[in-house]
XYZ file of C-alpha atoms in Angstrom:
754
model
C 6.185 -41.634 7.194
C 10.067 -41.537 6.698
C 11.686 -38.881 5.025
C 14.350 -39.343 2.425
C 16.770 -37.384 4.294
C 16.703 -40.365 7.464
C 18.468 -43.621 7.359
C 17.942 -47.819 8.226
C 20.611 -49.030 10.691
C 19.742 -52.804 12.335
C 21.643 -53.039 15.948
C 21.987 -56.190 18.084
C 20.774 -56.281 20.892
C 21.802 -58.310 24.065
C 20.045 -59.193 26.823
C 16.349 -59.836 25.844
C 14.581 -62.815 27.601
C 11.472 -61.960 27.056
C 7.798 -59.249 25.068
C 8.607 -57.419 28.191
C 12.414 -57.006 27.338
C 11.880 -56.180 23.303
C 8.808 -53.085 24.960
C 11.362 -52.289 27.138
C 13.826 -51.195 24.485
C 11.133 -49.970 21.864
C 9.990 -47.728 24.045
C 13.043 -46.451 24.767
C 14.201 -46.184 21.448
C 11.150 -44.825 19.811
C 11.523 -41.361 22.336
C 14.879 -40.572 21.174
C 15.218 -37.871 19.484
C 15.576 -38.030 16.031
C 14.338 -41.487 15.414
C 11.020 -41.912 13.351
C 10.680 -45.347 13.694
C 11.910 -48.635 15.871
C 11.047 -52.177 15.614
C 13.209 -54.837 18.069
C 12.644 -58.383 17.317
C 13.222 -61.262 20.334
C 13.362 -63.669 17.376
C 16.422 -62.656 16.431
C 17.019 -60.082 18.845
C 18.051 -57.475 16.861
C 16.144 -53.266 16.054
C 15.373 -52.299 13.351
C 15.870 -48.591 13.392
C 14.479 -45.337 10.927
C 16.297 -42.367 12.432
C 17.116 -39.006 11.076
C 21.259 -38.374 11.015
C 21.125 -34.732 11.929
C 19.384 -35.380 15.322
C 20.865 -38.856 15.989
C 23.697 -40.705 15.247
C 24.086 -44.873 15.999
C 26.233 -44.350 19.107
C 23.458 -41.786 20.273
C 20.571 -45.749 19.546
C 23.301 -47.847 21.112
C 23.187 -45.481 24.325
C 19.001 -45.085 24.905
C 19.157 -49.493 24.585
C 21.769 -50.233 27.398
C 19.604 -46.798 29.204
C 16.778 -49.732 28.919
C 18.975 -51.751 30.568
C 19.980 -53.923 27.543
C 22.950 -54.156 25.533
C 23.317 -53.519 21.802
C 27.290 -52.680 19.402
C 26.927 -51.916 15.972
C 26.728 -55.286 13.182
C 29.784 -55.688 12.133
C 30.836 -55.343 8.042
C 28.967 -58.716 6.304
C 27.924 -60.434 9.942
C 24.474 -61.793 10.894
C 22.901 -59.827 13.192
C 21.283 -63.070 14.434
C 23.935 -65.096 14.722
C 25.697 -62.357 16.975
C 23.421 -61.726 18.883
C 22.907 -65.354 19.621
C 25.957 -65.588 21.057
C 25.429 -64.250 24.498
C 23.793 -67.897 25.006
C 26.855 -69.997 23.761
C 27.882 -71.122 27.191
C 24.153 -71.540 28.490
C 24.086 -76.044 27.793
C 27.619 -76.373 30.508
C 25.642 -73.719 32.401
C 22.691 -75.563 32.809
C 24.253 -78.720 32.905
C 26.465 -77.824 35.611
C 23.246 -75.987 37.563
C 21.023 -78.751 37.507
C 23.507 -81.972 37.867
C 24.318 -79.651 40.475
C 21.039 -79.268 41.331
C 19.695 -83.187 41.825
C 23.047 -84.042 43.748
C 21.542 -80.655 46.464
C 17.752 -82.204 46.350
C 19.373 -85.922 47.721
C 20.737 -84.450 50.284
C 18.180 -82.583 51.087
C 15.828 -84.624 52.200
C 17.554 -86.136 55.133
C 17.071 -82.218 56.243
C 13.048 -82.380 56.166
C 10.935 -82.800 59.643
C 9.143 -86.323 59.061
C 10.376 -89.218 57.595
C 8.109 -90.333 53.924
C 8.499 -93.480 52.135
C 10.748 -92.025 49.871
C 13.262 -91.092 52.734
C 12.776 -94.773 54.439
C 13.628 -96.092 50.551
C 16.841 -93.924 50.267
C 17.477 -95.522 53.741
C 18.115 -98.563 52.693
C 19.843 -97.638 49.601
C 22.416 -95.546 51.157
C 22.096 -95.014 54.761
C 25.729 -93.024 55.278
C 23.364 -90.701 54.007
C 21.701 -90.369 57.313
C 24.508 -90.481 58.752
C 25.708 -87.180 57.960
C 25.596 -83.901 59.969
C 22.972 -81.496 59.383
C 25.009 -78.788 59.441
C 27.733 -79.838 57.416
C 25.046 -80.487 53.973
C 23.132 -76.621 55.063
C 26.637 -75.019 54.754
C 27.265 -76.834 51.962
C 25.065 -76.736 49.893
C 24.200 -72.826 50.846
C 28.378 -72.036 49.827
C 27.784 -74.753 45.772
C 24.724 -72.523 45.412
C 25.926 -69.656 46.053
C 29.009 -70.198 43.716
C 26.220 -72.034 40.768
C 24.565 -68.537 41.239
C 27.590 -65.941 40.832
C 28.254 -68.143 38.079
C 25.202 -70.118 36.292
C 23.140 -66.916 37.114
C 25.071 -64.301 36.614
C 23.495 -62.674 33.803
C 19.924 -63.427 35.003
C 20.805 -61.009 38.063
C 23.125 -58.217 36.408
C 19.828 -58.034 33.760
C 17.528 -57.690 36.394
C 18.753 -55.452 38.419
C 20.112 -52.791 35.602
C 16.511 -53.361 34.589
C 15.159 -51.804 38.156
C 18.022 -49.362 37.987
C 15.680 -47.980 34.985
C 12.716 -48.681 36.313
C 11.177 -52.009 34.154
C 10.943 -55.532 34.784
C 11.024 -58.893 33.093
C 11.597 -62.177 33.659
C 15.205 -62.091 34.713
C 12.803 -59.894 37.199
C 10.779 -62.449 38.186
C 13.572 -65.500 38.819
C 15.867 -63.088 40.037
C 13.427 -62.706 43.392
C 12.376 -66.208 43.325
C 15.231 -66.949 43.961
C 17.091 -64.392 45.322
C 13.868 -65.030 47.936
C 14.946 -68.794 48.756
C 18.239 -68.456 49.055
C 18.225 -65.176 52.232
C 15.763 -67.248 53.432
C 17.684 -70.831 53.515
C 21.205 -68.634 54.838
C 19.217 -67.859 57.447
C 17.719 -71.284 58.012
C 21.008 -71.706 57.408
C 22.458 -69.758 59.709
C 19.789 -69.674 62.323
C 18.321 -73.978 62.022
C 15.242 -74.761 63.091
C 12.837 -77.936 63.281
C 10.485 -75.806 61.160
C 12.939 -74.442 58.932
C 12.923 -75.416 55.226
C 16.212 -73.899 52.737
C 15.506 -74.876 49.447
C 18.915 -74.504 47.421
C 18.587 -77.307 45.588
C 14.968 -75.525 44.446
C 17.256 -72.286 43.853
C 19.492 -74.686 41.608
C 17.733 -75.871 39.260
C 15.191 -73.169 38.535
C 17.874 -71.390 37.049
C 18.976 -74.579 35.297
C 16.029 -75.336 33.669
C 15.941 -71.610 32.793
C 19.450 -72.091 31.705
C 18.986 -75.114 30.104
C 15.281 -73.559 28.090
C 17.468 -70.730 27.190
C 19.766 -73.145 25.446
C 16.537 -74.714 23.349
C 15.588 -71.404 22.503
C 18.666 -70.464 21.214
C 18.942 -73.323 19.326
C 14.881 -73.628 17.870
C 15.276 -69.810 17.324
C 18.807 -70.536 14.805
C 16.799 -73.360 13.279
C 14.176 -70.689 12.402
C 16.348 -67.803 11.237
C 18.299 -71.128 9.311
C 16.387 -69.914 5.777
C 18.115 -65.763 6.220
C 21.476 -67.740 6.898
C 21.398 -70.164 4.782
C 20.821 -67.155 1.984
C 23.713 -64.832 3.633
C 25.898 -68.309 3.362
C 25.149 -68.424 -1.067
C 27.556 -65.412 -2.113
C 30.712 -66.712 -2.876
C 33.581 -64.777 -1.141
C 35.879 -64.689 -4.217
C 35.445 -64.419 -8.155
C 37.578 -65.493 -10.597
C 37.940 -62.134 -13.114
C 39.208 -61.771 -16.562
C 41.305 -58.954 -17.874
C 43.387 -58.845 -21.285
C 42.547 -62.866 -21.350
C 44.925 -63.164 -17.765
C 42.096 -64.814 -15.014
C 42.647 -63.028 -11.775
C 41.162 -64.697 -7.950
C 40.195 -61.661 -6.908
C 37.458 -60.927 -3.307
C 34.442 -60.043 -4.472
C 34.109 -56.354 -3.230
C 37.196 -56.236 -5.833
C 34.550 -56.591 -9.213
C 33.379 -54.013 -10.272
C 30.229 -53.662 -13.223
C 31.210 -54.758 -16.708
C 33.792 -57.002 -15.877
C 34.555 -60.545 -17.388
C 33.997 -63.445 -14.359
C 34.393 -67.434 -15.408
C 32.788 -69.826 -13.466
C 33.595 -73.291 -13.661
C 31.185 -75.839 -13.353
C 30.049 -76.674 -9.691
C 30.747 -73.022 -8.571
C 28.192 -70.659 -6.998
C 27.770 -67.346 -9.131
C 29.491 -64.597 -7.857
C 27.405 -61.890 -8.993
C 24.218 -60.688 -11.105
C 24.997 -61.074 -14.702
C 24.760 -61.706 -18.185
C 26.797 -65.120 -19.572
C 28.638 -63.865 -22.601
C 30.513 -67.237 -23.347
C 29.720 -70.198 -23.533
C 26.025 -72.096 -21.862
C 25.086 -74.422 -19.010
C 21.910 -74.650 -16.933
C 22.028 -73.507 -13.061
C 20.246 -73.774 -10.157
C 18.048 -71.615 -9.068
C 16.248 -73.134 -5.896
C 17.618 -71.417 -3.701
C 16.213 -68.192 -4.719
C 13.399 -69.010 -6.614
C 11.958 -72.476 -5.096
C 12.462 -74.237 -8.738
C 14.171 -77.028 -8.351
C 14.225 -77.989 -11.697
C 18.381 -77.090 -13.593
C 17.197 -74.119 -16.191
C 19.467 -73.976 -19.606
C 21.499 -70.980 -20.255
C 23.201 -69.747 -22.901
C 24.634 -66.181 -24.568
C 22.810 -63.018 -23.495
C 20.514 -64.849 -20.304
C 21.152 -63.627 -17.223
C 22.339 -65.356 -13.953
C 21.326 -64.610 -10.221
C 24.055 -63.661 -7.974
C 24.360 -67.546 -5.548
C 22.900 -69.694 -8.534
C 25.031 -73.457 -8.506
C 26.627 -73.229 -11.875
C 26.371 -77.143 -13.032
C 27.913 -78.164 -16.664
C 29.200 -75.453 -18.027
C 32.235 -73.518 -17.727
C 30.171 -69.589 -18.580
C 31.925 -65.979 -19.363
C 29.480 -63.435 -17.575
C 29.353 -59.759 -17.693
C 28.875 -58.192 -14.633
C 25.865 -56.411 -13.899
C 24.484 -56.141 -10.688
C 26.718 -56.390 -7.159
C 26.979 -56.636 -3.199
C 23.729 -55.038 -2.250
C 22.328 -54.774 -5.456
C 21.651 -57.932 -6.910
C 18.524 -60.009 -6.361
C 20.550 -62.650 -3.965
C 20.570 -59.459 -1.717
C 17.067 -58.251 -1.800
C 16.085 -61.238 -1.609
C 17.761 -61.545 1.843
C 17.062 -57.766 2.909
C 13.666 -58.445 2.091
C 12.990 -61.936 4.004
C 14.339 -60.529 7.085
C 12.695 -57.025 6.944
C 9.430 -59.344 6.658
C 10.937 -61.929 9.986
C 11.372 -58.844 12.436
C 7.799 -57.687 10.963
C 4.972 -57.589 13.689
C 1.744 -59.116 13.004
C -1.602 -57.856 13.785
C -2.344 -61.304 16.418
C 1.187 -59.643 17.689
C -0.575 -56.836 19.119
C -3.051 -58.472 21.786
C 0.620 -60.497 22.970
C 2.440 -57.364 23.805
C -0.212 -55.588 25.955
C -0.923 -58.806 27.530
C 3.452 -58.818 27.897
C 3.307 -55.407 29.202
C 1.276 -55.242 31.555
C 1.767 -59.340 33.106
C 5.480 -58.813 35.488
C 4.038 -56.372 37.125
C 0.698 -58.307 37.820
C 2.595 -61.765 38.390
C 4.626 -59.631 41.426
C 1.086 -58.567 43.083
C -0.117 -61.887 43.041
C 3.226 -63.771 43.956
C 2.773 -60.768 46.923
C -0.638 -61.794 47.813
C 0.007 -66.202 47.854
C 2.481 -64.999 50.129
C -0.386 -63.407 52.010
C -3.294 -65.888 51.806
C -0.442 -68.817 52.861
C 1.006 -66.926 56.098
C -2.455 -65.836 57.174
C -4.300 -69.351 56.548
C -1.218 -71.639 57.963
C 1.439 -69.123 59.594
C 3.713 -71.299 58.468
C 6.627 -69.084 56.583
C 8.021 -72.028 54.768
C 4.957 -73.456 52.735
C 4.103 -69.509 52.089
C 7.881 -69.735 50.854
C 7.968 -72.024 48.760
C 4.374 -71.491 46.535
C 5.526 -67.724 45.863
C 8.347 -68.629 44.458
C 6.305 -70.783 42.352
C 3.774 -68.048 41.676
C 6.995 -66.414 41.028
C 9.217 -68.700 38.343
C 6.525 -70.685 36.784
C 5.003 -66.846 35.557
C 7.065 -66.869 32.882
C 6.187 -64.396 29.781
C 8.946 -65.446 27.303
C 5.802 -67.876 25.623
C 2.987 -65.467 25.086
C 5.915 -63.109 23.222
C 7.633 -66.019 20.934
C 3.751 -67.270 19.242
C 3.456 -64.886 16.884
C 6.966 -64.215 16.104
C 8.102 -67.857 16.442
C 6.071 -68.902 13.373
C 6.523 -65.655 11.468
C 10.054 -65.860 11.485
C 10.017 -69.406 10.468
C 6.899 -69.634 7.744
C 8.522 -66.342 5.931
C 11.862 -68.799 5.946
C 10.538 -71.844 3.987
C 8.006 -69.274 2.137
C 11.636 -67.657 0.622
C 12.077 -71.260 0.124
C 9.805 -72.022 -2.320
C 10.166 -68.134 -4.058
C 7.668 -67.203 -1.511
C 8.609 -63.726 -0.097
C 6.230 -61.748 3.076
C 6.169 -58.669 3.106
C 5.406 -59.229 6.460
C 3.374 -60.352 8.408
C 1.050 -57.840 8.113
C 0.862 -58.704 4.636
C 1.110 -63.004 5.667
C -3.076 -62.188 8.184
C -4.324 -61.191 5.503
C -3.633 -63.179 3.075
C -5.159 -66.318 4.921
C -8.736 -64.201 5.407
C -9.394 -63.277 1.774
C -13.193 -63.535 0.303
C -11.986 -62.462 -3.626
C -9.094 -62.984 -5.800
C -8.741 -60.524 -9.032
C -6.159 -61.665 -11.057
C -4.508 -60.075 -13.941
C -4.067 -62.023 -17.593
C -1.397 -60.997 -19.121
C 2.130 -62.523 -17.505
C -0.053 -63.381 -15.076
C -2.271 -66.180 -16.350
C -0.284 -66.357 -19.490
C 2.834 -66.604 -20.546
C 3.387 -62.680 -21.063
C 5.683 -63.288 -23.648
C 3.244 -63.181 -26.692
C 4.014 -63.320 -30.502
C 3.194 -61.394 -33.022
C 0.904 -63.161 -35.134
C 0.462 -60.395 -38.148
C 1.827 -56.623 -38.828
C -0.864 -55.023 -40.705
C -0.269 -51.565 -42.353
C -2.582 -49.783 -44.377
C -1.699 -48.493 -48.419
C 1.470 -46.426 -49.099
C 3.694 -48.901 -45.882
C 4.851 -51.760 -45.690
C 5.371 -54.020 -42.638
C 8.719 -53.036 -41.988
C 7.969 -49.196 -42.176
C 5.967 -50.287 -39.094
C 7.975 -52.789 -37.653
C 11.719 -50.155 -37.716
C 9.124 -47.480 -36.048
C 7.743 -49.372 -34.022
C 10.377 -51.058 -32.174
C 12.037 -47.753 -32.279
C 9.402 -46.124 -30.178
C 9.525 -49.736 -27.984
C 12.694 -50.313 -27.314
C 13.214 -48.966 -23.549
C 9.519 -50.495 -22.819
C 9.409 -53.500 -20.808
C 5.383 -54.304 -21.940
C 4.918 -58.115 -23.487
C 3.234 -56.668 -27.071
C 6.636 -54.135 -26.599
C 8.750 -57.231 -26.568
C 6.981 -58.681 -28.929
C 7.658 -56.136 -31.983
C 10.798 -55.696 -30.742
C 11.790 -59.888 -31.284
C 9.856 -59.096 -34.229
C 11.991 -56.576 -36.169
C 15.027 -58.327 -34.522
C 14.379 -61.446 -35.155
C 13.783 -59.821 -40.054
C 17.585 -57.986 -38.720
C 15.390 -54.380 -38.859
C 18.015 -51.484 -37.749
C 16.271 -48.072 -35.973
C 16.859 -44.807 -35.363
C 16.689 -43.929 -31.299
C 13.337 -42.485 -30.869
C 12.849 -39.577 -28.693
C 10.447 -37.514 -26.715
C 9.221 -41.226 -25.927
C 6.632 -41.173 -23.303
C 4.154 -44.370 -21.318
C 0.560 -43.393 -20.991
C -0.082 -45.824 -18.842
C -2.843 -48.897 -19.295
C -2.802 -47.208 -22.816
C 0.421 -47.353 -24.697
C 3.250 -44.838 -25.592
C 3.712 -41.991 -27.296
C 7.290 -40.946 -29.113
C 8.722 -38.342 -31.625
C 10.166 -41.028 -34.370
C 12.490 -40.216 -37.667
C 10.141 -36.146 -37.255
C 6.772 -38.122 -36.950
C 4.613 -38.021 -33.719
C 4.481 -41.747 -33.127
C 1.926 -42.926 -31.001
C 1.252 -46.660 -30.221
C -1.224 -48.414 -27.778
C -5.145 -49.545 -27.634
C -8.021 -48.954 -28.544
C -8.903 -46.822 -25.778
C -6.183 -44.975 -26.743
C -7.550 -44.068 -30.693
C -11.143 -43.541 -29.648
C -9.913 -39.997 -26.741
C -7.293 -39.115 -29.599
C -9.300 -39.003 -31.850
C -7.886 -41.271 -34.462
C -9.847 -42.828 -37.219
C -9.567 -46.200 -37.656
C -9.161 -47.496 -41.021
C -10.983 -50.035 -42.840
C -8.872 -51.188 -44.818
C -8.245 -53.615 -41.698
C -9.812 -55.976 -40.967
C -11.676 -57.557 -37.601
C -9.516 -58.189 -35.041
C -9.937 -62.708 -34.202
C -11.224 -63.822 -30.694
C -7.660 -64.204 -28.409
C -5.701 -62.270 -30.136
C -4.647 -58.695 -28.174
C -4.244 -56.070 -31.890
C -1.829 -53.037 -30.941
C -2.281 -49.540 -33.085
C 0.554 -47.507 -34.761
C -0.601 -44.144 -36.029
C 1.893 -41.505 -37.508
C 1.331 -37.685 -36.864
C -2.496 -38.516 -35.733
C -3.014 -40.205 -38.693
C -3.245 -44.522 -38.222
C -0.867 -46.496 -40.174
C -1.531 -49.868 -39.474
C -1.511 -52.420 -35.896
C 0.645 -55.105 -34.738
C -1.691 -57.924 -33.603
C 0.131 -60.666 -30.626
C -1.284 -63.509 -29.387
C -0.189 -65.135 -25.533
C -0.298 -68.357 -24.675
C -2.359 -69.800 -21.509
C 0.272 -70.159 -18.643
C 0.731 -74.710 -18.319
C -0.721 -74.723 -14.436
C -3.540 -71.798 -14.784
C -6.456 -73.535 -15.381
C -6.027 -76.102 -12.443
C -4.732 -73.103 -10.045
C -8.374 -71.411 -10.467
C -10.110 -74.804 -10.173
C -8.273 -74.685 -6.771
C -8.860 -71.291 -5.490
C -12.955 -71.625 -6.374
C -12.454 -74.406 -4.831
C -11.254 -73.288 -1.479
C -13.515 -70.791 -1.837
C -12.610 -68.074 -3.061
C -14.519 -65.972 -5.941
C -11.760 -65.410 -8.575
C -12.141 -62.530 -11.622
C -9.885 -61.739 -13.993
C -9.177 -58.244 -14.517
C -7.561 -57.110 -17.784
C -6.315 -53.536 -19.970
C -6.825 -55.671 -23.406
C -9.805 -56.436 -25.378
C -12.377 -58.010 -24.754
C -11.928 -60.274 -27.916
C -8.409 -61.186 -27.073
C -9.588 -61.887 -22.808
C -12.542 -63.898 -23.150
C -10.960 -67.296 -24.958
C -8.083 -67.226 -22.134
C -10.687 -66.598 -19.196
C -12.690 -69.552 -21.063
C -9.084 -71.907 -20.484
C -8.527 -70.915 -18.000
C -12.310 -71.195 -16.600
C -13.178 -67.428 -15.503
C -16.833 -66.482 -15.506
C -16.529 -62.799 -14.402
C -13.723 -60.752 -16.796
C -13.792 -57.133 -17.341
C -12.070 -55.825 -20.073
C -10.487 -52.747 -21.942
C -9.728 -51.500 -17.653
C -7.178 -49.234 -17.175
C -5.522 -48.996 -13.846
C -8.107 -47.092 -12.651
C -10.245 -48.627 -14.246
C -8.924 -51.561 -11.762
C -8.963 -49.921 -8.840
C -11.826 -48.458 -8.986
C -12.997 -52.514 -9.606
C -11.052 -53.814 -6.189
C -12.672 -50.794 -4.259
C -16.562 -51.736 -5.267
C -15.794 -55.402 -4.390
C -13.949 -54.125 -0.895
C -17.329 -52.222 -0.328
C -19.146 -54.933 -0.779
C -17.845 -56.100 2.080
C -15.323 -58.485 0.450
C -11.704 -58.983 1.119
C -10.102 -59.346 -2.425
C -6.067 -60.195 -2.972
C -5.146 -58.244 -6.695
C -2.475 -60.778 -8.852
C -0.819 -58.389 -11.253
C 3.566 -57.247 -12.576
C 3.813 -55.240 -9.958
C 3.761 -52.691 -12.367
C 0.883 -51.866 -14.353
C -1.544 -52.905 -11.516
C 0.786 -51.156 -9.280
C -2.606 -48.877 -7.695
C -4.554 -52.522 -7.510
C -2.348 -54.219 -6.121
C -2.198 -51.176 -3.403
C -5.962 -51.193 -2.755
C -6.215 -54.941 -2.592
C -6.661 -55.840 0.597
C -3.444 -58.254 -0.330
C -1.879 -57.800 -3.727
C 0.505 -60.099 -4.806
C 3.512 -59.363 -7.768
C 4.012 -61.685 -9.857
C 7.574 -61.450 -10.017
C 11.140 -62.651 -11.253
C 14.781 -62.029 -9.902
C 14.950 -60.143 -12.398
C 12.280 -57.213 -11.453
C 12.330 -58.065 -8.036
C 13.107 -54.735 -7.009
C 9.566 -53.265 -8.765
C 7.484 -55.254 -6.835
C 4.518 -53.166 -5.559
C 2.748 -56.161 -3.588
C 1.964 -57.352 -0.561
C 3.918 -60.874 -1.847
C 6.473 -60.909 -4.084
C 5.726 -64.455 -6.468
C 9.381 -65.597 -7.211
C 7.651 -68.503 -9.481
C 6.025 -67.362 -12.536
C 3.257 -69.974 -11.649
C -0.489 -69.196 -11.045
C -0.258 -72.335 -7.989
C 2.455 -70.386 -6.263
C -0.585 -68.105 -5.720
C -2.326 -70.871 -4.297
C 0.887 -72.258 -2.134
C 1.480 -68.700 -0.468
C -2.158 -68.558 0.374
C -2.283 -71.789 1.900
C 0.979 -71.490 4.006
C -0.521 -68.409 5.029
C -3.238 -70.152 6.513
C -1.048 -72.511 8.000
C 1.538 -69.716 9.638
C -1.397 -68.334 11.693
C -3.358 -71.728 12.456
C 0.172 -71.917 14.331
C 0.017 -68.558 15.994
C -3.617 -69.130 17.103
C -2.362 -72.465 18.172
C 0.924 -70.607 20.677
C -1.362 -68.139 21.798
C -3.252 -70.365 22.881
C -0.983 -72.980 24.430
C 0.926 -69.894 25.962
C -1.982 -68.189 27.249
C -3.245 -71.523 29.129
C -0.528 -72.678 30.717
C 0.041 -69.332 32.024
C -4.194 -69.422 33.796
C -3.265 -72.545 34.765
C 0.224 -72.794 36.207
C -0.513 -69.627 37.838
C -3.483 -71.066 39.846
C -2.140 -74.267 40.392
C 1.810 -72.433 41.481
C 0.012 -70.627 44.513
C -1.933 -73.946 45.980
C -4.994 -74.210 43.670
C -5.312 -77.958 44.485
C -4.426 -77.961 48.207
C -7.653 -77.341 50.275
C -8.571 -80.496 48.124
C -5.724 -82.478 47.626
C -2.858 -80.926 49.403
C -0.453 -81.069 46.359
C 2.114 -78.064 46.366
C 3.903 -77.388 43.275
C 7.765 -77.176 44.164
C 9.610 -73.955 42.607
C 11.510 -76.224 41.230
C 8.715 -78.257 39.267
C 7.353 -73.997 38.233
C 11.134 -73.493 36.422
C 10.817 -77.103 34.084
C 7.560 -76.305 33.094
C 8.400 -72.912 32.674
C 11.350 -73.215 30.368
C 8.550 -76.252 28.569
C 6.140 -73.630 27.384
C 8.516 -71.293 25.899
C 10.468 -74.669 24.356
C 6.896 -75.883 23.347
C 5.702 -72.561 20.962
C 9.132 -72.871 19.726
C 9.042 -76.444 18.152
C 5.561 -76.182 17.042
C 6.139 -73.017 14.949
C 9.627 -75.415 13.508
C 6.836 -77.041 12.322
C 6.229 -74.226 10.025
C 10.113 -75.102 7.683
C 8.281 -79.265 6.760
C 5.560 -77.647 4.922
C 4.656 -78.783 1.966
C 2.481 -76.770 -0.944
C 0.090 -79.701 -3.021
C -0.007 -76.971 -5.927
C 4.186 -75.979 -6.582
C 6.433 -78.991 -8.614
C 9.149 -79.911 -7.419
C 8.900 -77.660 -3.827
C 12.396 -77.813 -2.497
C 12.212 -79.656 1.179
C 13.662 -77.140 4.081
């Protein structure tokens, strides 16, 4: 793991075209002194690097990338790495169109150059007799000149990338294309300078190969932009300016000039520039791009609003609380980018195949040429088959198969309020046997309300509330909120507590009004040997009891009741119907948890568990060979979330940074659990389809290109057809992955469309 002294950087990488390129860049970075870890994202053309600044610098990292035959630049502040790295393909469409048109004309002009007249020749001779009256030498020399010019103009980057790779001892897709088109051009030039009846020219094939390759790149770039659209949309949500109020004067300032505590005016129809709390006015806001919740949410004085959310119908004045990279919007964007750049376990298989793919193809191409020369003694036939093998064997589809699906899925998930931490988390989530649910905040709303305050003789209800609120006011526990809210509702004032210590899964200890104050559950009082007063009646079913003691003498308790979330029972039923074993683990008492479990439809319940008890139960399920997901609040359940095969945090925008699971659900709804699992399954399905297509393409395409059909059917794959098939393979994988952009969950209402 990286030490605290390490830094992270994301560098745009220019010139990558396939998984082999990705592997070379990654290897170069990982072998650089001071680099702790490096991951290269082929989809976004980006390298994410963790390094020790005392041993390496960003410029040194760029030099390492360049030493592997590729280029890199420092990211521009505020710019999108993915958008910049795709700019190298900006002119690919124009070049592809020009080269393909020239290739089609070259194919037509080359028809009279054939050694034999076929049915197509007779047809063209009747249609365009002038074509067959042209001097063959003029045609050859004209085609050679045009082909050379277009190779230099349109194919320049391909040949430069191949040369750089060879210079550094690496091979990639550019190597195959450059070798194939180069050999075809040189042989055709030889046949032009020294013509003979049995020497054919392949200028049309050279142009069409380059044209289809460029067309494939242009289509890939367009598909990649669509795949990355979700994170680009997130980055565009934050406005560039804000209306700052100072001394009663409104001034429009740059977002970089806003400081914490500044008052910001947001008018109807504007996006909120920073995370803030409302101090004046009320409105409704649209947070759908952040949480997936399409229904407008009412917000008033004291409520928190998030940067990037849309203010609908009221002018509000807010106090800035989080700025820049600390806003929830920035955190979500960062998590999505990291997840899209992560590597799924399935991708390792593709990586291993791609790392040896190009050398194997070169061997197969040499073998193809040797066999054809031995059998037919025809250089033309041997050359055509060899070029077809070199061109059709493109590893792009294999390299894009997994990251393309992962990138689209992570982006779509973010639109739905589901944040996957990476490909590994997504794959684990798709393959579960059991799911463990926490009670408070997961199945229940997580805002219990005090039902009763029960003091012992000598103390009043206000006494208990005053001292308990002092101890609990800085706690995030739902019961703490219930106590503090009740004290505030009675306008009770208190002095701040000191020496506050949270006891995980048990309660809190503090120094209050010169007393040692203890608030917690029954287990904490038993461990502390504190006797329960006889005057307090037993707890009622469905009620959670919080005991209170001063100087280890019980002075009473608080009874609170939480409510089941509206969609909890239907979500549990859906989880069971999908074949999952559903359990509830809670630190609450059996009396409080049993009614909730019954309402939710959960039969397996274990109550009174502290964090260590939940952790042990997860481990025992795993020892039964079950693949377990844990769903909790990400704070008290951190250990269990980390131990589970897949940890799911029921989060919210305000506490996103505290998440501890593999998946964060920004919608605090049990239905979101099903959506996260279903999307993971759909994504893994697309990954497997992509890998099967990529593997089948090469397994079938290479033998066909080598001439497997010729002995029986006398059919050869023309090099330009091989080039078209090569482009089609990558585009097909991307198109299949893009289907996930329109994926819709059945469990979430108001799911925003992509």
